[in-house]
Structure formats: C-alpha cells, structure tokens
Amino acid sequence: MKWTNHPPKTLLQRSFLFGITGIVLCVLALLNTQFQVLQAPMGPLNGVGMALQLVGLSLAVLVIRQRKLAPEIKERAQKMIVVLAVGLLFFILTL
C-alpha cells in the first residue's frame, strides 16, 4: 500500500513518530559532542536524526496537500510542519 493511500490521521501520527525520533537522536548526538560521554563519532547519528526529521516533514506536507481535509487535521499538519522545520533548521545550524 502506498503512503498516499493512508488516511490523514495515520500519516500525521507517523509524521510525529518520525519527527520526535529524529529530534531525540539529534539531541543525543548534540549532548554527546558537548559532554563527551561516549568516545564515538556522532556524525552518523546526527545524519540519521536529520533524515528522520525530513521524512516526518515530508509526511506532514503530504497531508496538507490532500484535498477535502478537516480543519483540525489541516491545523495539526501546519503545526507539525512548523515544529519540524524549526527543529531541522536548529540542528543544521548546530553542526
């Protein structure tokens, strides 16, 4: 089944899960580079976190582009886009 065939609520839930997982991974990488808890390179972890945030952002955009959306779903998708875009921009600028 393609991603475009799923209902908007399911896509928003997946967008949230991908986004929050990406944010957590990027925060872990950022904290480890600051406090040096693990002696491992954090570049790959940071890259995976940003990729997950991009996937979450693209799912939220996919929801907002659908026709005949309920106003509350459209509002939730807009909030998700803003939060993920700001988070992604923050983690790009902290590199």
PDB file of N, CA, C and O in Angstrom, residues 23 27 29 35 45 67 82:
ATOM      1  N   ILE A  23      14.370  14.109  16.336  1.00  0.00           N
ATOM      2  CA  ILE A  23      14.772  15.162  17.279  1.00  0.00           C
ATOM      3  C   ILE A  23      15.527  14.553  18.457  1.00  0.00           C
ATOM      4  O   ILE A  23      16.555  15.083  18.892  1.00  0.00           O
ATOM      5  N   VAL A  27      19.383  15.359  19.455  1.00  0.00           N
ATOM      6  CA  VAL A  27      19.700  15.882  20.789  1.00  0.00           C
ATOM      7  C   VAL A  27      20.736  14.993  21.466  1.00  0.00           C
ATOM      8  O   VAL A  27      21.669  15.500  22.114  1.00  0.00           O
ATOM      9  N   ALA A  29      23.031  13.198  19.970  1.00  0.00           N
ATOM     10  CA  ALA A  29      24.310  13.470  19.321  1.00  0.00           C
ATOM     11  C   ALA A  29      24.885  14.806  19.779  1.00  0.00           C
ATOM     12  O   ALA A  29      26.092  14.926  20.017  1.00  0.00           O
ATOM     13  N   PHE A  35      29.336  16.877  26.023  1.00  0.00           N
ATOM     14  CA  PHE A  35      29.801  16.323  27.294  1.00  0.00           C
ATOM     15  C   PHE A  35      30.759  15.146  27.150  1.00  0.00           C
ATOM     16  O   PHE A  35      31.273  14.650  28.146  1.00  0.00           O
ATOM     17  N   LEU A  45      24.894   9.427  13.611  1.00  0.00           N
ATOM     18  CA  LEU A  45      23.678   9.519  14.422  1.00  0.00           C
ATOM     19  C   LEU A  45      22.941  10.819  14.142  1.00  0.00           C
ATOM     20  O   LEU A  45      21.711  10.837  14.026  1.00  0.00           O
ATOM     21  N   ARG A  67      -6.709  16.986  -0.661  1.00  0.00           N
ATOM     22  CA  ARG A  67      -7.930  17.791  -0.792  1.00  0.00           C
ATOM     23  C   ARG A  67      -8.967  17.346   0.233  1.00  0.00           C
ATOM     24  O   ARG A  67      -8.951  16.231   0.729  1.00  0.00           O
ATOM     25  N   VAL A  82       5.678  23.412  11.038  1.00  0.00           N
ATOM     26  CA  VAL A  82       6.439  24.491  11.674  1.00  0.00           C
ATOM     27  C   VAL A  82       7.429  23.922  12.698  1.00  0.00           C
ATOM     28  O   VAL A  82       8.607  24.293  12.712  1.00  0.00           O
TER      29      VAL A  82
END
